[in-house]
mmCIF file of C-alpha atoms in Angstrom:
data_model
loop_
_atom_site.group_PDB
_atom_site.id
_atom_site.type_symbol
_atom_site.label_atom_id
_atom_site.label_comp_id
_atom_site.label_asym_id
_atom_site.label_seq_id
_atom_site.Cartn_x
_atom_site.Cartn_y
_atom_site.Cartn_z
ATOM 1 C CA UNK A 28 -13.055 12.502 -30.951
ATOM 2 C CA UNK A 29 -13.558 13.395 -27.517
ATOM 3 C CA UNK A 30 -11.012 14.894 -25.277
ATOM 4 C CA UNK A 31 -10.333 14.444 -22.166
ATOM 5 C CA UNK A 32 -8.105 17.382 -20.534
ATOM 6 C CA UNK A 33 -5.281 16.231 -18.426
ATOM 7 C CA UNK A 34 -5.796 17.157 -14.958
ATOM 8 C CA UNK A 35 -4.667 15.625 -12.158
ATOM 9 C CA UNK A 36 -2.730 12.719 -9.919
ATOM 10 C CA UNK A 37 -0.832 9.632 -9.835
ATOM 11 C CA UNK A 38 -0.985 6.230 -10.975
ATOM 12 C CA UNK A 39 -4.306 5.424 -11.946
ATOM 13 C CA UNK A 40 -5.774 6.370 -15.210
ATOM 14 C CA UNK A 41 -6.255 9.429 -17.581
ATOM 15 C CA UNK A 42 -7.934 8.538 -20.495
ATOM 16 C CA UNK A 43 -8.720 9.805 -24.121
ATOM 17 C CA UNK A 44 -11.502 8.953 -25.219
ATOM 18 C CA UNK A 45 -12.320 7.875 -28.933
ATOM 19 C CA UNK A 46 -15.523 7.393 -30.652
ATOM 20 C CA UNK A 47 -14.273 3.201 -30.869
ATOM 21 C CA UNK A 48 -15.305 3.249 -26.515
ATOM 22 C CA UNK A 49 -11.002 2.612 -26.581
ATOM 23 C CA UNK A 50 -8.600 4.642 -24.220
ATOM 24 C CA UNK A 51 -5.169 4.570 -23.049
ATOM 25 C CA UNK A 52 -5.122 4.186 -19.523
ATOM 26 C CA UNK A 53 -2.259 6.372 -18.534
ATOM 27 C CA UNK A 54 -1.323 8.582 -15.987
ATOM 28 C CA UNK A 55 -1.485 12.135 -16.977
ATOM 29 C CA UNK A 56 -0.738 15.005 -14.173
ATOM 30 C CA UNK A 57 -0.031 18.310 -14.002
ATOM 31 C CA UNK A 58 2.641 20.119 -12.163
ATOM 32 C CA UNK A 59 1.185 21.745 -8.690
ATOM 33 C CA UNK A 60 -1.262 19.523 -8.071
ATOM 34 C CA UNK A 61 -1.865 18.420 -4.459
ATOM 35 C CA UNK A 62 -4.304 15.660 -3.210
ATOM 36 C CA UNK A 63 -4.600 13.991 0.308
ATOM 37 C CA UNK A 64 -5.257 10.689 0.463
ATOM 38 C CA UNK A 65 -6.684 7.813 3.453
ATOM 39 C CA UNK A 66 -5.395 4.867 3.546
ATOM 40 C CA UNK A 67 -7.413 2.271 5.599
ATOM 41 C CA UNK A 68 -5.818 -1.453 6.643
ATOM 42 C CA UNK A 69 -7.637 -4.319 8.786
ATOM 43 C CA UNK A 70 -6.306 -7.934 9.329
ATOM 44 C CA UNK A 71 -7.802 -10.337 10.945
ATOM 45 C CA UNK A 72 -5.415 -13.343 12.008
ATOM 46 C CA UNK A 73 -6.467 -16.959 13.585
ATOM 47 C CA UNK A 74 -3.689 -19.055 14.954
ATOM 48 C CA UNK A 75 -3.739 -22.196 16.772
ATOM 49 C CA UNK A 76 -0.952 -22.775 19.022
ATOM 50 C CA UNK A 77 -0.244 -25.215 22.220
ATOM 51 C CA UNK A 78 -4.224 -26.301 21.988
ATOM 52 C CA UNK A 79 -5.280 -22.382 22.049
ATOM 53 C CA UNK A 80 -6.624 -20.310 19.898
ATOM 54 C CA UNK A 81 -5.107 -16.955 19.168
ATOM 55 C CA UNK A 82 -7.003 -13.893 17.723
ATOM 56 C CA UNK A 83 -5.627 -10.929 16.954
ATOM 57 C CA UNK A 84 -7.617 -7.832 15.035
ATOM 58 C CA UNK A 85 -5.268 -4.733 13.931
ATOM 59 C CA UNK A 86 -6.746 -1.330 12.047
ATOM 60 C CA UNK A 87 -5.240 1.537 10.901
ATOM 61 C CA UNK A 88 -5.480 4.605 8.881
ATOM 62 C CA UNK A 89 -3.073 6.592 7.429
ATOM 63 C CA UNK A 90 -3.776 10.008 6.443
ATOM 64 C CA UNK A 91 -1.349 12.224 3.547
ATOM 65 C CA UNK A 92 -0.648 14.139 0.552
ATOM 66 C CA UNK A 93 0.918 13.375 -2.417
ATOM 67 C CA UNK A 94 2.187 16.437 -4.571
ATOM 68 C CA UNK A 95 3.412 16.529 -8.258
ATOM 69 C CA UNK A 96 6.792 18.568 -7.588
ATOM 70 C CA UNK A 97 7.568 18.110 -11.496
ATOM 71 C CA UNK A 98 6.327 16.705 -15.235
ATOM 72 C CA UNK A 99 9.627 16.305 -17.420
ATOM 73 C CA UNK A 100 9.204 16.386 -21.158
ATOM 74 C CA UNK A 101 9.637 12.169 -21.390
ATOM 75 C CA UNK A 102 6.041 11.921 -19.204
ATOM 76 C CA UNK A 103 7.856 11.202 -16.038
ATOM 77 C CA UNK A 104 6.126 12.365 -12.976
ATOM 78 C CA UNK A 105 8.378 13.296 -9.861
ATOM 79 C CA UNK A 106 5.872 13.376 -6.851
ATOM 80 C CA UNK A 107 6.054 13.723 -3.310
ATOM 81 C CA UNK A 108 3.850 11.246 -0.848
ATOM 82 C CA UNK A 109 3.489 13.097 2.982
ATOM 83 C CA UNK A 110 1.712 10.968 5.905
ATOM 84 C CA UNK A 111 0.856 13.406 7.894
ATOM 85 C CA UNK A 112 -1.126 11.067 11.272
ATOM 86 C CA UNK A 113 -1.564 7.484 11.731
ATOM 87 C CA UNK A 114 -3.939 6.033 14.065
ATOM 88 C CA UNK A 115 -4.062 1.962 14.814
ATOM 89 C CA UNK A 116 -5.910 -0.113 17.012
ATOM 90 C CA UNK A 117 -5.318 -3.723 17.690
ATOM 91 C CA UNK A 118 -6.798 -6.315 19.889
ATOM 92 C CA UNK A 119 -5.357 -9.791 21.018
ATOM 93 C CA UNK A 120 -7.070 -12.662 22.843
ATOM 94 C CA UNK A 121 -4.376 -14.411 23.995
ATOM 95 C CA UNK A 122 -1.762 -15.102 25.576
ATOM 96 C CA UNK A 123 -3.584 -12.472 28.024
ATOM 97 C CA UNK A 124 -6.438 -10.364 26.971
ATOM 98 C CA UNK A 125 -4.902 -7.183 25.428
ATOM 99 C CA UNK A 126 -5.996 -4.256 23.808
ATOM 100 C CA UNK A 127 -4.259 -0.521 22.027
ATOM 101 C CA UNK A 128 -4.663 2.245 20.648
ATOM 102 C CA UNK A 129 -2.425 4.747 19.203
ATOM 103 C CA UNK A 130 -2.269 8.099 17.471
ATOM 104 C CA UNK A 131 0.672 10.177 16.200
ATOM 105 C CA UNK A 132 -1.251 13.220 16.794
ATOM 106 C CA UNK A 133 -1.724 12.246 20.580
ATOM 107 C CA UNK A 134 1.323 11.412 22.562
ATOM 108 C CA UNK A 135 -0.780 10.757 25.406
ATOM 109 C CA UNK A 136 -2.130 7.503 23.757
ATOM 110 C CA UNK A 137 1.441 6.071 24.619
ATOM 111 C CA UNK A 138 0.830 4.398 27.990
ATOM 112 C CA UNK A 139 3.423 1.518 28.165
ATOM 113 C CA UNK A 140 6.413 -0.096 26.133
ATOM 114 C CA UNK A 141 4.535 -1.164 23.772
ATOM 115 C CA UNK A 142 2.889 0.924 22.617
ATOM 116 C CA UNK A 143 6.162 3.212 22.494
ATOM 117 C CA UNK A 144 7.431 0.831 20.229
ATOM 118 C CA UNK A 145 4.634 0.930 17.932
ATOM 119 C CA UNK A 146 4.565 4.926 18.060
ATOM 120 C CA UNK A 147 8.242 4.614 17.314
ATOM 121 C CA UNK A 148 7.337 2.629 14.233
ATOM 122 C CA UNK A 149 4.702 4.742 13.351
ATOM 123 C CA UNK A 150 6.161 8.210 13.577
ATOM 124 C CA UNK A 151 9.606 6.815 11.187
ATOM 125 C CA UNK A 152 7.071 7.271 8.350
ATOM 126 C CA UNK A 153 5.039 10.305 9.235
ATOM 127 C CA UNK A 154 5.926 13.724 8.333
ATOM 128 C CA UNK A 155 8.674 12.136 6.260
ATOM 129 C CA UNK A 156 9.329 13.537 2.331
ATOM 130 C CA UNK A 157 9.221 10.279 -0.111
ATOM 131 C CA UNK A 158 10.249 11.634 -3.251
ATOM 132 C CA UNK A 159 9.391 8.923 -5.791
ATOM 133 C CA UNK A 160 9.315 9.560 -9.878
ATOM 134 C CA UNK A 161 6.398 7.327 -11.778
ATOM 135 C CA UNK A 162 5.565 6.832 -15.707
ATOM 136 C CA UNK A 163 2.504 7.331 -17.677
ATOM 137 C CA UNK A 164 1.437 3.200 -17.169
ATOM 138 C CA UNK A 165 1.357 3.678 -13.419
ATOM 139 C CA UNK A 166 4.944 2.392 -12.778
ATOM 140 C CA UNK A 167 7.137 3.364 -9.466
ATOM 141 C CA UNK A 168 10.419 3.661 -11.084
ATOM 142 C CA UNK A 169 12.229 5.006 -7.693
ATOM 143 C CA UNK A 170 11.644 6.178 -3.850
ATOM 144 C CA UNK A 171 14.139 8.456 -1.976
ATOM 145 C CA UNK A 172 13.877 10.090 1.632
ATOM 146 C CA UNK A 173 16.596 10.794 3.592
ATOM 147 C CA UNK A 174 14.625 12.151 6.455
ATOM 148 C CA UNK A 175 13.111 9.090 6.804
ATOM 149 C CA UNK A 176 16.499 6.776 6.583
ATOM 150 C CA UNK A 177 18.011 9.386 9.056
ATOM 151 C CA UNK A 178 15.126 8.337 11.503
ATOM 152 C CA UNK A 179 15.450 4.797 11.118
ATOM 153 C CA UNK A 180 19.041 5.132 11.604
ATOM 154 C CA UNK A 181 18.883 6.990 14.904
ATOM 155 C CA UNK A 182 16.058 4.667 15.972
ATOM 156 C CA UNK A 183 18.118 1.373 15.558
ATOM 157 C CA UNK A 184 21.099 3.018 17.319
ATOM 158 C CA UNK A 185 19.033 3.889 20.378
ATOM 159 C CA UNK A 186 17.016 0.493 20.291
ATOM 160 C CA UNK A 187 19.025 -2.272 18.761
ATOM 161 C CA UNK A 188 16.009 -4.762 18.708
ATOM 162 C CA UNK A 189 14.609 -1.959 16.278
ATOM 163 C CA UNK A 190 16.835 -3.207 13.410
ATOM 164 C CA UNK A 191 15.126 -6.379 13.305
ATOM 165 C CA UNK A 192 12.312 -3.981 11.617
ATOM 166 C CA UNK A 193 14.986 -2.840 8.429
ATOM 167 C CA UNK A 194 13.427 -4.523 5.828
ATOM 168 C CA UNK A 195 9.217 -3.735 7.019
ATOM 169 C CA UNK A 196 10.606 0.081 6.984
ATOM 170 C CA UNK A 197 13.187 0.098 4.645
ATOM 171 C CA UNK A 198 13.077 2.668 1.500
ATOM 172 C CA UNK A 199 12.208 -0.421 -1.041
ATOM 173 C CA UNK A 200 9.299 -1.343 0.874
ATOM 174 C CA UNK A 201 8.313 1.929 0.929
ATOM 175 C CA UNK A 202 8.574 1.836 -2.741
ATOM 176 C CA UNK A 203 6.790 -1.248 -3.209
ATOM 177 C CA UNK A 204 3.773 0.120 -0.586
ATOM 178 C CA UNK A 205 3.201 3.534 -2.976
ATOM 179 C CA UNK A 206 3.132 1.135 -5.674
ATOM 180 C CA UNK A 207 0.415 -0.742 -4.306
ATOM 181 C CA UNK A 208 -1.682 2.134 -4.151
ATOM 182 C CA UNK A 209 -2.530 1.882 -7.875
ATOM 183 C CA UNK A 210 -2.552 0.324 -11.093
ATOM 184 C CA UNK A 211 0.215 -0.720 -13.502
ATOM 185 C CA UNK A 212 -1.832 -0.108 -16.553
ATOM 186 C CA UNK A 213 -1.557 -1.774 -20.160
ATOM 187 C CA UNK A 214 0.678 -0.996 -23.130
ATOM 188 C CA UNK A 215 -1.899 0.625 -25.770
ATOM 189 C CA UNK A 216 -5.823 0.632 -26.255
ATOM 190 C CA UNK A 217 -7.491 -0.607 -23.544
ATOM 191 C CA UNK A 218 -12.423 -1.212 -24.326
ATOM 192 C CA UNK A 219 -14.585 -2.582 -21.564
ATOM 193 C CA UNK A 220 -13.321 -6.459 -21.235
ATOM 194 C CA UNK A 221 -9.761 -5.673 -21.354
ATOM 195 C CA UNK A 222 -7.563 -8.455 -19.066
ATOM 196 C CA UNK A 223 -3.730 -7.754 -17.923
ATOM 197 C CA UNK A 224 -1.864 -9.701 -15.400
ATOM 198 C CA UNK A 225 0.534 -7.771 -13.210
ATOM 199 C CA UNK A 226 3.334 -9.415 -10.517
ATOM 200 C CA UNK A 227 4.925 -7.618 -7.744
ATOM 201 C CA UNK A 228 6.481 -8.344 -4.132
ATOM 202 C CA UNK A 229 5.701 -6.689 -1.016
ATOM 203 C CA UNK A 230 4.659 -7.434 2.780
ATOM 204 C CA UNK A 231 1.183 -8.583 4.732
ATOM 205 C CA UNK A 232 1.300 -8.610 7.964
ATOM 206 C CA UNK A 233 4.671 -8.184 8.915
ATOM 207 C CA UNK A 234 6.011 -11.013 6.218
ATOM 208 C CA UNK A 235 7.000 -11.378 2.267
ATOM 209 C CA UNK A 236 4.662 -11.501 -0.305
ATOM 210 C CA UNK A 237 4.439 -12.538 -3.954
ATOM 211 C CA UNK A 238 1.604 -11.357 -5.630
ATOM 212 C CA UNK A 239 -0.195 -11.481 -9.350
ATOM 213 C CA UNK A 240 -3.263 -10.039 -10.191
ATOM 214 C CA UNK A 241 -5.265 -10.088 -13.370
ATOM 215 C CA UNK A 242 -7.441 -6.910 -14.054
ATOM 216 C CA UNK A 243 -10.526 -6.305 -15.872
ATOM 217 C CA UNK A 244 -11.966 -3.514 -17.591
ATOM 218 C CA UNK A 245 -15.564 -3.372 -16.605
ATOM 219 C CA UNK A 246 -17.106 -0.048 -17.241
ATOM 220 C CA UNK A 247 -15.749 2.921 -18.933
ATOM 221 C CA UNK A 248 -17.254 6.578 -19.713
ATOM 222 C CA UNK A 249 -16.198 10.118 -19.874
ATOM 223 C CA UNK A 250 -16.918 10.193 -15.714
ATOM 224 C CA UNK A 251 -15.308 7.082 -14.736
ATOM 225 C CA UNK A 252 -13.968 3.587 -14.788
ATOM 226 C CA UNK A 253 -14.116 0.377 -12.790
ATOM 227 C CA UNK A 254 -11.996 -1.806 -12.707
ATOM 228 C CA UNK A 255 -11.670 -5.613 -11.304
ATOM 229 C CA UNK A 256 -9.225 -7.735 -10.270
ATOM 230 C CA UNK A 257 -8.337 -12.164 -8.900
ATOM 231 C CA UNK A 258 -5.058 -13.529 -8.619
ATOM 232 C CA UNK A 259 -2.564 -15.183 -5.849
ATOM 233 C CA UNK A 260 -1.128 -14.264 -2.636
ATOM 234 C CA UNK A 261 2.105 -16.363 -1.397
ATOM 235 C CA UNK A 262 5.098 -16.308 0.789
ATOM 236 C CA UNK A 263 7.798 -14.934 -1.038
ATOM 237 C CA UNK A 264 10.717 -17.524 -0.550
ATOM 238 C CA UNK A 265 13.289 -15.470 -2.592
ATOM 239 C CA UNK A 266 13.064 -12.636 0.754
ATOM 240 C CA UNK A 267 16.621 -12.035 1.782
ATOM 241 C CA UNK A 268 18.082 -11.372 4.914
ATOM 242 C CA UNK A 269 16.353 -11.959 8.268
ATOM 243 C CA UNK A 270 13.007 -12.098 6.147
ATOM 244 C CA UNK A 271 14.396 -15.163 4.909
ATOM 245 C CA UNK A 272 14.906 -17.555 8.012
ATOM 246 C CA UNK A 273 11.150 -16.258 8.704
ATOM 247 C CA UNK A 274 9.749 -17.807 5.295
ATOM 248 C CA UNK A 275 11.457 -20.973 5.714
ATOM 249 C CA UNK A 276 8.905 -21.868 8.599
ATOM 250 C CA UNK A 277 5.668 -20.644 6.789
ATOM 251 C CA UNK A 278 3.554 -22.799 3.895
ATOM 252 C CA UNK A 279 1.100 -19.562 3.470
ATOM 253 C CA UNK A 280 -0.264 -19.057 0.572
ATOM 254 C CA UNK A 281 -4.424 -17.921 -0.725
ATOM 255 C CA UNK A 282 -6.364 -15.038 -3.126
ATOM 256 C CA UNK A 283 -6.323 -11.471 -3.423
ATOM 257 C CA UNK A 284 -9.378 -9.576 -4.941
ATOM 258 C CA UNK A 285 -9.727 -5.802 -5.950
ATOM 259 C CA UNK A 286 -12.280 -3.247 -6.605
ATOM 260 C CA UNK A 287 -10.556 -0.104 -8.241
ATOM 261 C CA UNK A 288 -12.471 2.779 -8.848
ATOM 262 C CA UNK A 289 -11.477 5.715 -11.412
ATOM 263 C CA UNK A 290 -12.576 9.899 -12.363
ATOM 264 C CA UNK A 291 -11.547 9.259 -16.085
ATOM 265 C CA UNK A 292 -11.296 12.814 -16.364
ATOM 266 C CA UNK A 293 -8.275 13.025 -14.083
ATOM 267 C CA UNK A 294 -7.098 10.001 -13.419
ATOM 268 C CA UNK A 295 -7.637 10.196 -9.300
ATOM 269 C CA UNK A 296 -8.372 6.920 -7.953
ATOM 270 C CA UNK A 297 -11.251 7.789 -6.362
ATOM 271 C CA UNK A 298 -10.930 4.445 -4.561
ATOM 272 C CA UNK A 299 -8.914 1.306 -4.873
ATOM 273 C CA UNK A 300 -10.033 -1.856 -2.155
ATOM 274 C CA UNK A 301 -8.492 -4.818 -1.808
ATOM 275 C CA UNK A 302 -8.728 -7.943 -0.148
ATOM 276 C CA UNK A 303 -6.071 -10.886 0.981
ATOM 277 C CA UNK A 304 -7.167 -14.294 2.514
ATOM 278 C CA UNK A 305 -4.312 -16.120 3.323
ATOM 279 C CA UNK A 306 -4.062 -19.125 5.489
ATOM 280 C CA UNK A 307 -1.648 -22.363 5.883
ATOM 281 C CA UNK A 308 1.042 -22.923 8.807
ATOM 282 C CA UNK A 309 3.881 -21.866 10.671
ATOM 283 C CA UNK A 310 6.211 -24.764 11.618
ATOM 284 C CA UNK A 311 8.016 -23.786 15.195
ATOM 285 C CA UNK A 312 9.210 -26.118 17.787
ATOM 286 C CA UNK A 313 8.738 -29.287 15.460
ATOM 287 C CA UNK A 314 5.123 -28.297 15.210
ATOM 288 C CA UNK A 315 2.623 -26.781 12.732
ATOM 289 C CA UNK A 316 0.897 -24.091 13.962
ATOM 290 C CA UNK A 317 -2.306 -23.333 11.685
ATOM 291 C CA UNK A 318 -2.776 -19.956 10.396
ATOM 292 C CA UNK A 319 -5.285 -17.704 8.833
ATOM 293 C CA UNK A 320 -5.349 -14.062 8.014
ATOM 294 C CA UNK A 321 -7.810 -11.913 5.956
ATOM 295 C CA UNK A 322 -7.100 -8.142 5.234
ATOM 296 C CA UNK A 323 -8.769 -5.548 4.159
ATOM 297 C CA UNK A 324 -6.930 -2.133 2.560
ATOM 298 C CA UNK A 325 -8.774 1.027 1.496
ATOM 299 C CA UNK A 326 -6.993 3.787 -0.811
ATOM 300 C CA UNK A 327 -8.981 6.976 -1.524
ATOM 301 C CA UNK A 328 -7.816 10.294 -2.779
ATOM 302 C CA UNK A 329 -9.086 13.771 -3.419
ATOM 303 C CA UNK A 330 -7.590 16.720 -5.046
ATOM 304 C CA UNK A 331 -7.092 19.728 -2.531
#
């Protein structure tokens, strides 16, 4: 049998492998290590509304670290996720020609109210410790930071209107976004070929989500592992709170595909892409507005 020496991060895999081409994909870390990550979005939305057409184009990457702070005897990984800059650029055709650009590291990109707010937005989650505690299949089992729910306290109390973004920024979507960063893996012995389905919730584009994905095993050796993935994007109609008056107006609903990369000897995901078309409507005023969005995210990580 061939072993594989545990080395290294979060959520993807670690595997063992056996002389049968079989594994357990697992997470298997070691206390002290660091890695910094990217994180790169881009949606693309098309809306009709009042005979025009409406396109708006929005990037941004996220840069960070994610520490292991702790490995408990019961395989339970207590890590700490960092963003340390964020940098997005949008563009809108309509209702007037508009374009921005913003960067945490350069408060001179802040050149209206605007794009205050969006800094505002932007700097709640940088330089912010999420402590967060993950198992060996990949799971998220918690998310704390009080600097961060400090921030967005003293934000809403300056700016009201900023409350209206409490569940985009609150700690569970946090949650649910470092979960989305990886893979919840199978129980037991996974070969090339090997399907699972996973389910979880989250937000695209500013609304709820449900999602379920089926993965595939393609390609597995002692340097790496690729991995595959279909399922079904739709508005999540169980969202609570002001979340839920939104969903009541939108019939959104399309595919989500995935390309996941893996080192198999440390179970770094060297790179996990992903890609949501969604389209439908948005019912407003008595009318149906149609709608359709494609995005684009890019995880990568590297151990310091």
């Amino acid at each position: 049998m061939k072993k594989v020496f545990p080395l290294l991060f979060i959520l993807s895999l670690a595997f063992i492998a056996c002389s049968d081409d079989k594994a357990n994909l697992k997470v298997q870390l070691n206390k002290g290590d660091v890695f910094d990550f990217e994180l790169i979005t881009s949606n693309k939305m098309d809306q009709s509304s009042m005979g025009k057409k409406i396109e708006m184009v929005t990037d941004m990457i996220q840069y960070g670290t994610i520490e292991v702070k702790e490995v408990t005897s019961d395989k339970l990984f207590k890590m700490r996720l960092i963003y340390t800059r964020a940098v997005q650029d949008m563009k809108m055709s309509a209702p007037e020609p508009n374009e921005m650009h913003i960067d945490t590291d350069n408060a001179d990109s802040v050149q209206s109210e605007e794009t205050l707010d969006v800094m505002q937005s932007l700097k709640l989650l940088v330089n912010k410790p999420f402590d967060f505690t993950m198992n060996e299949r990949g799971e998220v089992l918690d998310c704390q930071s009080k600097e961060f729910e400090t921030a967005m306290a003293e934000l809403v109390k300056e700016v009201p209107m900023m409350k209206m973004l409490g569940e985009q920024f609150s700690i569970e979507s946090q949650k649910t976004a470092i979960q989305s960063f990886f893979v919840v893996f199978p129980e037991g012995k996974a070969t090339e070929g090997t399907t699972w389905t996973t389910s979880s919730t989250g937000l695209s584009t500013s609304y709820p989500i449900k999602m379920e994905n089926t993965y595939t095993l393609k390609k597995l050796d002692e340097n790496s592992a690729s991995l595959v993935s279909s399922g079904t994007v739709k508005v999540n109609k169980d969202a609570k709170g002001m979340m839920a008056m939104m969903v009541k107006m939108m019939e959104l609903g399309g595919d989500v595909t995935s390309e996941v990369k893996i080192d198999s000897k440390t179970g770094m995901p060297i790179q996990n892409k992903q890609v949501t078309k969604v389209k439908g409507s948005v019912s407003m005023f008595g009318t149906k507005m149609p709608i359709e969005t494609e995005g684009t995210t890019t995880f990568s990580m590297k151990k310091k």
